[in-house]
Amino acid sequence: MLRLEKRPQPSKTLSYVTPVLAVLITMVAGGALFAALGKDPVVAIRTIFWDPLFGQFAFYYLPQLLVKAGPLILIAIGLSLGFRAGIWNIGAEGQYILGAIFGAGVALACYPLEAWWIFPLMVIAGAFGGFLWAMIPAILKVRFGTNEILVSLMLVYVAEQLLASMSIGLMKNPDGYGFPGSRNLQQYPSAHNAELIPDTGLHWGVVAAIVVAILAYILLNRHILGFQIRLTGEAPRAARFAGVKPPRLVLVCMGTAGALAGMAGMFEVAGPAGQISAGFNTGYGFTAIIVAFLGRLHPFGIVLAGLLMALTYIGGEAAQSALQLPGAAIQVFQGMLLFFLLAVDLLTNYRIRLTKRETA
Amino acid sequence: MDLSAINPVLLFASLMVAATPVLIAAIGELVVERAGVLNLGVEGMMITGAICGFAAAVTTGSPLVGFIAAAAGGAGLSLLFALLTQVALANQVASGLALTLFGLGLSALFGQNYVGLKPPPTARLDIPVLSDLPVVGRIVFGHDPVVYFGLLLLVAVWAFLKFTRAGLVLRAVGENHTAAHALGYKVVRIRVLAILFGGACAGLGGAYISLVRVPQWTEGMTGGAGWIALALVVFASWKPWRVLLGAWLFGGVTVLQLNLQAAGLEIRAEYLSMSPYLVTILVLVIMSGHRSGSPGSLGRTFHASQ
Amino acid sequence: MHMKKRTFLAGAASAIGVSAFGTVSAMAQDKKVKVGFIYVGPVNDGGWSQHHHESALAMVKALGEDKVELVEQDNVPEGPDAERAMTQMALNGCDIIFATSFGYMDPAMNVAKKFPKVKFEHATGYKTADNMACYSARFYEGRAIEGTIAGRMTTTNKIGYIAAVPIPEVVRGINSSYIHAKKVNPDVEFSVIWLFTWLDPAKEADAARTLIEQGCDVILQHTDSTAPLAAAQAAGNVIGFGQAGDMIEYAPKPRVASIIDNWAPYYEERVKAVADGSWETHNVWEGLSTGMVKIGEITDAVPAEVKKEAEDMIAAISSGAYHPFTGPLNKQDGSVWLKEGEVADDGTLAGMTFYVEGLKGDVPS
């Protein structure tokens, strides 16, 4: 009979080994799926995992990896602080949208003025937009005890409607022949979040993601607030005795997550996306939740998880166009990867023991 | 503007139809959450049910077989969630989101051969005399059987939770799994069953969209109904009857919005589309004054050694 | 471990640098023309994307599989993902890339700048470059035919219109069908429902049902699914029209005719032009005359004299004898838009965001 026994401490070694194991299992299962669809499994797996990194066009895909991973990492790190403390903000998608609306709003209000301060102001506005949106569930939780999971989720849909409304109304490009969508910020130098070094994919959002990962690491390991966050997540009662004020923690964690998600949205709208349009948000806020867990809520784990997730997107697209695999198959493949990654985490936290008979 | 064009009887009848998929899915999720599990994969299970039901109904020519297949498909997908969260003890929020991603992909893959087909019609209940009664006839007796099934399911779940011992145990598990375990209840087994029930309900709700409400198969056709179902459970503060109220309110806002537009009333569609979500938040705030009854162990991982 | 990865990424990227794009696109010099297509929806959406996809397949068939290699990617979100998908196609040696959704305009422009030797074709937009053309269809010509049939066949004099997203194309469609319905039936009234989506079967079904409940017996749709036709069929005495595709499975009733997006001839012409080196940029707007817009079979559910009237109008529009927007026409507020005999210019039509006189409600903005 198999029995699970909780490890006193999560295994350090296994926390490195298990993600690799999950990727390997996914390659096997995914290969079977692709074979079932009549494609060469080896070629498919190589196209997804190998070619973007080491193939002929890696010079293009590697920068794209950063572009795709940047917002995921930025959002996921913000979320991970709350998740560690047991605060469940799952509305990052909405905070991301609000950040984009606020950031783009500043840019469009200043258009066509060219000035150095516009972009920094947009960053602040973007962070503020996300912060504001996250404060709604945070304050409601602190003041009324409402469930933040649901309020933050509901607000995603409100934000989407707001975005649609902005793209056909207030922010519509006056020179766009009546089509929905704002002016393209890529064509507005003061507001454009351009690549810092051409063809590297490195824009301010990616820089911010790296900086934030380092800051989060320092915060969690060296700062009293990080200690309080970890303690609250692991032993809420002990945390209270240690002087942690839960309401303050909720506001800080939600606010930080919102501000980071808002910044991610702002960097995206001013850079890769370029404009406010109804389809601007493509699910980064939700994917980031998964990234946060895949990274085991650890800042550097999240960086790796974000890159891995980005790889499956970019490699998946490559497989779609090179092998004419259906996009749905790629989605299933990603789903599998997530399942396996989540499942193998069991080995990190628990020991599997063989016992003679079932104990009650 | 010509509001007289809006017929309140037809409005209410349409509202019941629009509310049915989210009602059924929400009842399932309510049971899951009362058992202390938060499954955010409702959308994925609904869309899986939608295609399973559609495929089975088209193949066999029987809508009934379709609905059974839909329940099986939804339950099948939820089994993955159960394995992840109850056996592998993975985080429920992440697992649920992954389930939605997986379900959307799987259904699209599976559904490729079913695009552009017409499913067999699901007959509307047509009781002589009764269905012809003015007002009541159309609202109460003029629907397809699934609408009544949804209402029956609601009553059954309400009675189960309130009056049966099994229901009591399920609630106990959801309130405090450690205590329930100490009392000798099989926490994991009960939760797995609840998750399967939730999956089956979501599947049925999805199939209602692909077999009755639309009826056709298109990728991603549930269009966020699963998230609305999740919202409904909270809106209802985990009480079955309020789920019905919430479903009608959601369905009502949807149908009313369309009616007002068609009647030429100048309203901003996007603001009306926001309103169900804002109303839910408002209700959450109002409910918080009373003991809102969120299950105590909701979303927490249970392991017997704790 | 983390730092290693980071420096590796930065190093690899900067080492290859800017020149890389130029060398790659020069490789695409084999005999076959490699053609890329990106679609915003799934290729089996039953509507917009599916008909671009089918037209692409028809193009390959017409030109021969030994002459053309087709590469497709569907479900590509508008924005950076589209830019990446197109770059990927260009890197892999595509000679011409068709970007089949309005939101691909700026991304296509960005990629076109990077790959001057690759040709880009963008559907329904307005920006062009030396290596980027745009093409669009005069669907409003088809709407005139629909409006005529609708106006003749309604008995309740109430026509429902399921509108997608408030852009000029949709507004033109509403205006064109209203003008022509009104012309043959002065008592006709339009109810317009905006759904803010191109494809959402559940919403479309609800909208169709609502319109029918409010007494509409003709449903016109600018959204892509067959759900409104299914609702019309369930209701009994209601007719509708196929949109984007023929939707012939609902013929002869409720589907009495259809507007078909037929891109195949255009795709054939443009790919051939790439093959023989004659491709040049342009901005075209084609309609019934070139077959880019087609009217599907008008079924026997339509009375013979109405069918004749519709066919005459198709002929008149095709030959250029008649323009669907011919004055006298007033704007919704009663101000004069077109004087007697005056014909709308393409510029005004391209940016049309106003209703004509007689329509109720506002264009959402």
JSON list of N, CA and C in Angstrom, two decimals, chain B residues 205-259:
[
{"chain": "B", "resi": 205, "resn": "GLY", "atom": "N", "xyz": [-24.47, 21.52, -18.40]},
{"chain": "B", "resi": 205, "resn": "GLY", "atom": "CA", "xyz": [-24.71, 22.94, -18.70]},
{"chain": "B", "resi": 205, "resn": "GLY", "atom": "C", "xyz": [-24.11, 23.31, -20.05]},
{"chain": "B", "resi": 206, "resn": "GLY", "atom": "N", "xyz": [-22.91, 22.79, -20.32]},
{"chain": "B", "resi": 206, "resn": "GLY", "atom": "CA", "xyz": [-22.27, 23.06, -21.60]},
{"chain": "B", "resi": 206, "resn": "GLY", "atom": "C", "xyz": [-23.07, 22.48, -22.76]},
{"chain": "B", "resi": 207, "resn": "ALA", "atom": "N", "xyz": [-23.55, 21.26, -22.57]},
{"chain": "B", "resi": 207, "resn": "ALA", "atom": "CA", "xyz": [-24.30, 20.61, -23.64]},
{"chain": "B", "resi": 207, "resn": "ALA", "atom": "C", "xyz": [-25.61, 21.33, -23.91]},
{"chain": "B", "resi": 208, "resn": "TYR", "atom": "N", "xyz": [-26.16, 21.95, -22.88]},
{"chain": "B", "resi": 208, "resn": "TYR", "atom": "CA", "xyz": [-27.39, 22.71, -23.12]},
{"chain": "B", "resi": 208, "resn": "TYR", "atom": "C", "xyz": [-27.13, 23.84, -24.12]},
{"chain": "B", "resi": 209, "resn": "ILE", "atom": "N", "xyz": [-25.94, 24.41, -24.04]},
{"chain": "B", "resi": 209, "resn": "ILE", "atom": "CA", "xyz": [-25.61, 25.48, -24.99]},
{"chain": "B", "resi": 209, "resn": "ILE", "atom": "C", "xyz": [-25.45, 24.92, -26.40]},
{"chain": "B", "resi": 210, "resn": "SER", "atom": "N", "xyz": [-24.73, 23.79, -26.53]},
{"chain": "B", "resi": 210, "resn": "SER", "atom": "CA", "xyz": [-24.45, 23.29, -27.89]},
{"chain": "B", "resi": 210, "resn": "SER", "atom": "C", "xyz": [-25.62, 22.52, -28.48]},
{"chain": "B", "resi": 211, "resn": "LEU", "atom": "N", "xyz": [-26.51, 22.00, -27.64]},
{"chain": "B", "resi": 211, "resn": "LEU", "atom": "CA", "xyz": [-27.61, 21.19, -28.18]},
{"chain": "B", "resi": 211, "resn": "LEU", "atom": "C", "xyz": [-28.94, 21.93, -28.24]},
{"chain": "B", "resi": 212, "resn": "VAL", "atom": "N", "xyz": [-29.16, 22.88, -27.34]},
{"chain": "B", "resi": 212, "resn": "VAL", "atom": "CA", "xyz": [-30.47, 23.52, -27.30]},
{"chain": "B", "resi": 212, "resn": "VAL", "atom": "C", "xyz": [-30.38, 25.02, -27.57]},
{"chain": "B", "resi": 213, "resn": "ARG", "atom": "N", "xyz": [-29.55, 25.69, -26.82]},
{"chain": "B", "resi": 213, "resn": "ARG", "atom": "CA", "xyz": [-29.62, 27.15, -26.86]},
{"chain": "B", "resi": 213, "resn": "ARG", "atom": "C", "xyz": [-29.12, 27.69, -28.20]},
{"chain": "B", "resi": 214, "resn": "VAL", "atom": "N", "xyz": [-28.09, 27.07, -28.79]},
{"chain": "B", "resi": 214, "resn": "VAL", "atom": "CA", "xyz": [-27.57, 27.67, -30.03]},
{"chain": "B", "resi": 214, "resn": "VAL", "atom": "C", "xyz": [-28.19, 27.13, -31.30]},
{"chain": "B", "resi": 215, "resn": "PRO", "atom": "N", "xyz": [-28.37, 25.91, -31.64]},
{"chain": "B", "resi": 215, "resn": "PRO", "atom": "CA", "xyz": [-27.58, 24.73, -31.35]},
{"chain": "B", "resi": 215, "resn": "PRO", "atom": "C", "xyz": [-26.60, 24.47, -32.49]},
{"chain": "B", "resi": 216, "resn": "GLN", "atom": "N", "xyz": [-25.36, 24.41, -32.17]},
{"chain": "B", "resi": 216, "resn": "GLN", "atom": "CA", "xyz": [-24.31, 24.05, -33.12]},
{"chain": "B", "resi": 216, "resn": "GLN", "atom": "C", "xyz": [-23.02, 23.92, -32.31]},
{"chain": "B", "resi": 217, "resn": "TRP", "atom": "N", "xyz": [-21.95, 23.48, -32.97]},
{"chain": "B", "resi": 217, "resn": "TRP", "atom": "CA", "xyz": [-20.67, 23.41, -32.28]},
{"chain": "B", "resi": 217, "resn": "TRP", "atom": "C", "xyz": [-19.71, 24.44, -32.87]},
{"chain": "B", "resi": 218, "resn": "THR", "atom": "N", "xyz": [-19.12, 25.26, -32.01]},
{"chain": "B", "resi": 218, "resn": "THR", "atom": "CA", "xyz": [-18.06, 26.18, -32.40]},
{"chain": "B", "resi": 218, "resn": "THR", "atom": "C", "xyz": [-17.03, 26.17, -31.28]},
{"chain": "B", "resi": 219, "resn": "GLU", "atom": "N", "xyz": [-15.77, 26.26, -31.63]},
{"chain": "B", "resi": 219, "resn": "GLU", "atom": "CA", "xyz": [-14.71, 26.32, -30.62]},
{"chain": "B", "resi": 219, "resn": "GLU", "atom": "C", "xyz": [-14.99, 27.43, -29.61]},
{"chain": "B", "resi": 220, "resn": "GLY", "atom": "N", "xyz": [-14.78, 27.14, -28.36]},
{"chain": "B", "resi": 220, "resn": "GLY", "atom": "CA", "xyz": [-14.90, 28.16, -27.32]},
{"chain": "B", "resi": 220, "resn": "GLY", "atom": "C", "xyz": [-16.31, 28.73, -27.19]},
{"chain": "B", "resi": 221, "resn": "MET", "atom": "N", "xyz": [-17.33, 27.95, -27.58]},
{"chain": "B", "resi": 221, "resn": "MET", "atom": "CA", "xyz": [-18.67, 28.51, -27.67]},
{"chain": "B", "resi": 221, "resn": "MET", "atom": "C", "xyz": [-19.32, 28.79, -26.32]},
{"chain": "B", "resi": 222, "resn": "THR", "atom": "N", "xyz": [-18.78, 28.24, -25.23]},
{"chain": "B", "resi": 222, "resn": "THR", "atom": "CA", "xyz": [-19.38, 28.54, -23.94]},
{"chain": "B", "resi": 222, "resn": "THR", "atom": "C", "xyz": [-19.13, 30.00, -23.55]},
{"chain": "B", "resi": 223, "resn": "GLY", "atom": "N", "xyz": [-18.12, 30.60, -24.14]},
{"chain": "B", "resi": 223, "resn": "GLY", "atom": "CA", "xyz": [-17.93, 32.05, -24.04]},
{"chain": "B", "resi": 223, "resn": "GLY", "atom": "C", "xyz": [-17.95, 32.63, -22.63]},
{"chain": "B", "resi": 224, "resn": "GLY", "atom": "N", "xyz": [-17.35, 31.95, -21.68]},
{"chain": "B", "resi": 224, "resn": "GLY", "atom": "CA", "xyz": [-17.24, 32.52, -20.33]},
{"chain": "B", "resi": 224, "resn": "GLY", "atom": "C", "xyz": [-18.39, 32.15, -19.39]},
{"chain": "B", "resi": 225, "resn": "ALA", "atom": "N", "xyz": [-19.31, 31.29, -19.85]},
{"chain": "B", "resi": 225, "resn": "ALA", "atom": "CA", "xyz": [-20.42, 30.89, -18.97]},
{"chain": "B", "resi": 225, "resn": "ALA", "atom": "C", "xyz": [-19.91, 30.22, -17.70]},
{"chain": "B", "resi": 226, "resn": "GLY", "atom": "N", "xyz": [-18.79, 29.50, -17.81]},
{"chain": "B", "resi": 226, "resn": "GLY", "atom": "CA", "xyz": [-18.23, 28.82, -16.65]},
{"chain": "B", "resi": 226, "resn": "GLY", "atom": "C", "xyz": [-17.81, 29.79, -15.56]},
{"chain": "B", "resi": 227, "resn": "TRP", "atom": "N", "xyz": [-17.30, 30.93, -15.97]},
{"chain": "B", "resi": 227, "resn": "TRP", "atom": "CA", "xyz": [-16.89, 31.93, -14.98]},
{"chain": "B", "resi": 227, "resn": "TRP", "atom": "C", "xyz": [-18.10, 32.55, -14.32]},
{"chain": "B", "resi": 228, "resn": "ILE", "atom": "N", "xyz": [-19.17, 32.71, -15.11]},
{"chain": "B", "resi": 228, "resn": "ILE", "atom": "CA", "xyz": [-20.39, 33.25, -14.52]},
{"chain": "B", "resi": 228, "resn": "ILE", "atom": "C", "xyz": [-20.94, 32.26, -13.50]},
{"chain": "B", "resi": 229, "resn": "ALA", "atom": "N", "xyz": [-20.88, 30.97, -13.82]},
{"chain": "B", "resi": 229, "resn": "ALA", "atom": "CA", "xyz": [-21.34, 29.96, -12.87]},
{"chain": "B", "resi": 229, "resn": "ALA", "atom": "C", "xyz": [-20.57, 30.05, -11.56]},
{"chain": "B", "resi": 230, "resn": "LEU", "atom": "N", "xyz": [-19.26, 30.26, -11.67]},
{"chain": "B", "resi": 230, "resn": "LEU", "atom": "CA", "xyz": [-18.44, 30.42, -10.46]},
{"chain": "B", "resi": 230, "resn": "LEU", "atom": "C", "xyz": [-18.91, 31.62, -9.65]},
{"chain": "B", "resi": 231, "resn": "ALA", "atom": "N", "xyz": [-19.15, 32.70, -10.37]},
{"chain": "B", "resi": 231, "resn": "ALA", "atom": "CA", "xyz": [-19.59, 33.92, -9.69]},
{"chain": "B", "resi": 231, "resn": "ALA", "atom": "C", "xyz": [-20.94, 33.69, -9.00]},
{"chain": "B", "resi": 232, "resn": "LEU", "atom": "N", "xyz": [-21.80, 32.92, -9.67]},
{"chain": "B", "resi": 232, "resn": "LEU", "atom": "CA", "xyz": [-23.14, 32.69, -9.11]},
{"chain": "B", "resi": 232, "resn": "LEU", "atom": "C", "xyz": [-23.07, 32.02, -7.73]},
{"chain": "B", "resi": 233, "resn": "VAL", "atom": "N", "xyz": [-22.13, 31.08, -7.60]},
{"chain": "B", "resi": 233, "resn": "VAL", "atom": "CA", "xyz": [-22.05, 30.35, -6.34]},
{"chain": "B", "resi": 233, "resn": "VAL", "atom": "C", "xyz": [-21.75, 31.32, -5.19]},
{"chain": "B", "resi": 234, "resn": "VAL", "atom": "N", "xyz": [-20.87, 32.26, -5.45]},
{"chain": "B", "resi": 234, "resn": "VAL", "atom": "CA", "xyz": [-20.54, 33.22, -4.41]},
{"chain": "B", "resi": 234, "resn": "VAL", "atom": "C", "xyz": [-21.68, 34.20, -4.21]},
{"chain": "B", "resi": 235, "resn": "PHE", "atom": "N", "xyz": [-22.22, 34.63, -5.34]},
{"chain": "B", "resi": 235, "resn": "PHE", "atom": "CA", "xyz": [-23.38, 35.52, -5.29]},
{"chain": "B", "resi": 235, "resn": "PHE", "atom": "C", "xyz": [-24.43, 34.92, -4.37]},
{"chain": "B", "resi": 236, "resn": "ALA", "atom": "N", "xyz": [-24.60, 33.61, -4.49]},
{"chain": "B", "resi": 236, "resn": "ALA", "atom": "CA", "xyz": [-25.63, 32.92, -3.72]},
{"chain": "B", "resi": 236, "resn": "ALA", "atom": "C", "xyz": [-25.17, 32.62, -2.30]},
{"chain": "B", "resi": 237, "resn": "SER", "atom": "N", "xyz": [-24.00, 33.08, -1.95]},
{"chain": "B", "resi": 237, "resn": "SER", "atom": "CA", "xyz": [-23.38, 32.72, -0.67]},
{"chain": "B", "resi": 237, "resn": "SER", "atom": "C", "xyz": [-23.60, 31.25, -0.32]},
{"chain": "B", "resi": 238, "resn": "TRP", "atom": "N", "xyz": [-23.35, 30.40, -1.31]},
{"chain": "B", "resi": 238, "resn": "TRP", "atom": "CA", "xyz": [-23.35, 28.94, -1.15]},
{"chain": "B", "resi": 238, "resn": "TRP", "atom": "C", "xyz": [-24.70, 28.38, -0.73]},
{"chain": "B", "resi": 239, "resn": "LYS", "atom": "N", "xyz": [-25.79, 29.10, -1.09]},
{"chain": "B", "resi": 239, "resn": "LYS", "atom": "CA", "xyz": [-27.12, 28.58, -0.77]},
{"chain": "B", "resi": 239, "resn": "LYS", "atom": "C", "xyz": [-27.88, 28.30, -2.07]},
{"chain": "B", "resi": 240, "resn": "PRO", "atom": "N", "xyz": [-28.38, 27.06, -2.22]},
{"chain": "B", "resi": 240, "resn": "PRO", "atom": "CA", "xyz": [-28.96, 26.64, -3.50]},
{"chain": "B", "resi": 240, "resn": "PRO", "atom": "C", "xyz": [-30.02, 27.61, -4.06]},
{"chain": "B", "resi": 241, "resn": "TRP", "atom": "N", "xyz": [-30.98, 28.03, -3.22]},
{"chain": "B", "resi": 241, "resn": "TRP", "atom": "CA", "xyz": [-32.07, 28.83, -3.79]},
{"chain": "B", "resi": 241, "resn": "TRP", "atom": "C", "xyz": [-31.57, 30.15, -4.34]},
{"chain": "B", "resi": 242, "resn": "ARG", "atom": "N", "xyz": [-30.56, 30.67, -3.69]},
{"chain": "B", "resi": 242, "resn": "ARG", "atom": "CA", "xyz": [-30.05, 31.95, -4.19]},
{"chain": "B", "resi": 242, "resn": "ARG", "atom": "C", "xyz": [-29.33, 31.76, -5.52]},
{"chain": "B", "resi": 243, "resn": "VAL", "atom": "N", "xyz": [-28.85, 30.54, -5.78]},
{"chain": "B", "resi": 243, "resn": "VAL", "atom": "CA", "xyz": [-28.23, 30.27, -7.08]},
{"chain": "B", "resi": 243, "resn": "VAL", "atom": "C", "xyz": [-29.28, 30.51, -8.17]},
{"chain": "B", "resi": 244, "resn": "LEU", "atom": "N", "xyz": [-30.48, 30.01, -7.90]},
{"chain": "B", "resi": 244, "resn": "LEU", "atom": "CA", "xyz": [-31.56, 30.19, -8.88]},
{"chain": "B", "resi": 244, "resn": "LEU", "atom": "C", "xyz": [-31.84, 31.68, -9.09]},
{"chain": "B", "resi": 245, "resn": "LEU", "atom": "N", "xyz": [-31.94, 32.37, -8.00]},
{"chain": "B", "resi": 245, "resn": "LEU", "atom": "CA", "xyz": [-32.19, 33.82, -8.08]},
{"chain": "B", "resi": 245, "resn": "LEU", "atom": "C", "xyz": [-31.09, 34.50, -8.90]},
{"chain": "B", "resi": 246, "resn": "GLY", "atom": "N", "xyz": [-29.85, 34.12, -8.58]},
{"chain": "B", "resi": 246, "resn": "GLY", "atom": "CA", "xyz": [-28.72, 34.72, -9.28]},
{"chain": "B", "resi": 246, "resn": "GLY", "atom": "C", "xyz": [-28.73, 34.38, -10.76]},
{"chain": "B", "resi": 247, "resn": "ALA", "atom": "N", "xyz": [-29.03, 33.11, -11.07]},
{"chain": "B", "resi": 247, "resn": "ALA", "atom": "CA", "xyz": [-29.03, 32.68, -12.48]},
{"chain": "B", "resi": 247, "resn": "ALA", "atom": "C", "xyz": [-30.09, 33.46, -13.25]},
{"chain": "B", "resi": 248, "resn": "TRP", "atom": "N", "xyz": [-31.25, 33.64, -12.63]},
{"chain": "B", "resi": 248, "resn": "TRP", "atom": "CA", "xyz": [-32.30, 34.40, -13.31]},
{"chain": "B", "resi": 248, "resn": "TRP", "atom": "C", "xyz": [-31.91, 35.86, -13.48]},
{"chain": "B", "resi": 249, "resn": "LEU", "atom": "N", "xyz": [-31.25, 36.37, -12.47]},
{"chain": "B", "resi": 249, "resn": "LEU", "atom": "CA", "xyz": [-30.80, 37.76, -12.55]},
{"chain": "B", "resi": 249, "resn": "LEU", "atom": "C", "xyz": [-29.79, 37.93, -13.69]},
{"chain": "B", "resi": 250, "resn": "PHE", "atom": "N", "xyz": [-28.82, 37.02, -13.74]},
{"chain": "B", "resi": 250, "resn": "PHE", "atom": "CA", "xyz": [-27.82, 37.05, -14.82]},
{"chain": "B", "resi": 250, "resn": "PHE", "atom": "C", "xyz": [-28.50, 36.89, -16.17]},
{"chain": "B", "resi": 251, "resn": "GLY", "atom": "N", "xyz": [-29.32, 35.83, -16.27]},
{"chain": "B", "resi": 251, "resn": "GLY", "atom": "CA", "xyz": [-30.03, 35.58, -17.53]},
{"chain": "B", "resi": 251, "resn": "GLY", "atom": "C", "xyz": [-30.90, 36.77, -17.87]},
{"chain": "B", "resi": 252, "resn": "GLY", "atom": "N", "xyz": [-31.54, 37.32, -16.85]},
{"chain": "B", "resi": 252, "resn": "GLY", "atom": "CA", "xyz": [-32.45, 38.44, -17.04]},
{"chain": "B", "resi": 252, "resn": "GLY", "atom": "C", "xyz": [-31.73, 39.66, -17.58]},
{"chain": "B", "resi": 253, "resn": "VAL", "atom": "N", "xyz": [-30.59, 39.97, -17.01]},
{"chain": "B", "resi": 253, "resn": "VAL", "atom": "CA", "xyz": [-29.84, 41.14, -17.48]},
{"chain": "B", "resi": 253, "resn": "VAL", "atom": "C", "xyz": [-29.43, 40.94, -18.94]},
{"chain": "B", "resi": 254, "resn": "THR", "atom": "N", "xyz": [-28.98, 39.72, -19.26]},
{"chain": "B", "resi": 254, "resn": "THR", "atom": "CA", "xyz": [-28.57, 39.43, -20.64]},
{"chain": "B", "resi": 254, "resn": "THR", "atom": "C", "xyz": [-29.73, 39.65, -21.60]},
{"chain": "B", "resi": 255, "resn": "VAL", "atom": "N", "xyz": [-30.86, 39.02, -21.29]},
{"chain": "B", "resi": 255, "resn": "VAL", "atom": "CA", "xyz": [-32.01, 39.08, -22.19]},
{"chain": "B", "resi": 255, "resn": "VAL", "atom": "C", "xyz": [-32.59, 40.49, -22.23]},
{"chain": "B", "resi": 256, "resn": "LEU", "atom": "N", "xyz": [-32.65, 41.12, -21.08]},
{"chain": "B", "resi": 256, "resn": "LEU", "atom": "CA", "xyz": [-33.22, 42.47, -21.02]},
{"chain": "B", "resi": 256, "resn": "LEU", "atom": "C", "xyz": [-32.37, 43.45, -21.84]},
{"chain": "B", "resi": 257, "resn": "GLN", "atom": "N", "xyz": [-31.07, 43.27, -21.75]},
{"chain": "B", "resi": 257, "resn": "GLN", "atom": "CA", "xyz": [-30.15, 44.14, -22.49]},
{"chain": "B", "resi": 257, "resn": "GLN", "atom": "C", "xyz": [-30.45, 44.05, -23.99]},
{"chain": "B", "resi": 258, "resn": "LEU", "atom": "N", "xyz": [-30.61, 42.82, -24.48]},
{"chain": "B", "resi": 258, "resn": "LEU", "atom": "CA", "xyz": [-30.89, 42.62, -25.90]},
{"chain": "B", "resi": 258, "resn": "LEU", "atom": "C", "xyz": [-32.25, 43.22, -26.26]},
{"chain": "B", "resi": 259, "resn": "ASN", "atom": "N", "xyz": [-33.22, 43.00, -25.36]},
{"chain": "B", "resi": 259, "resn": "ASN", "atom": "CA", "xyz": [-34.56, 43.53, -25.63]},
{"chain": "B", "resi": 259, "resn": "ASN", "atom": "C", "xyz": [-34.57, 45.05, -25.69]}
]
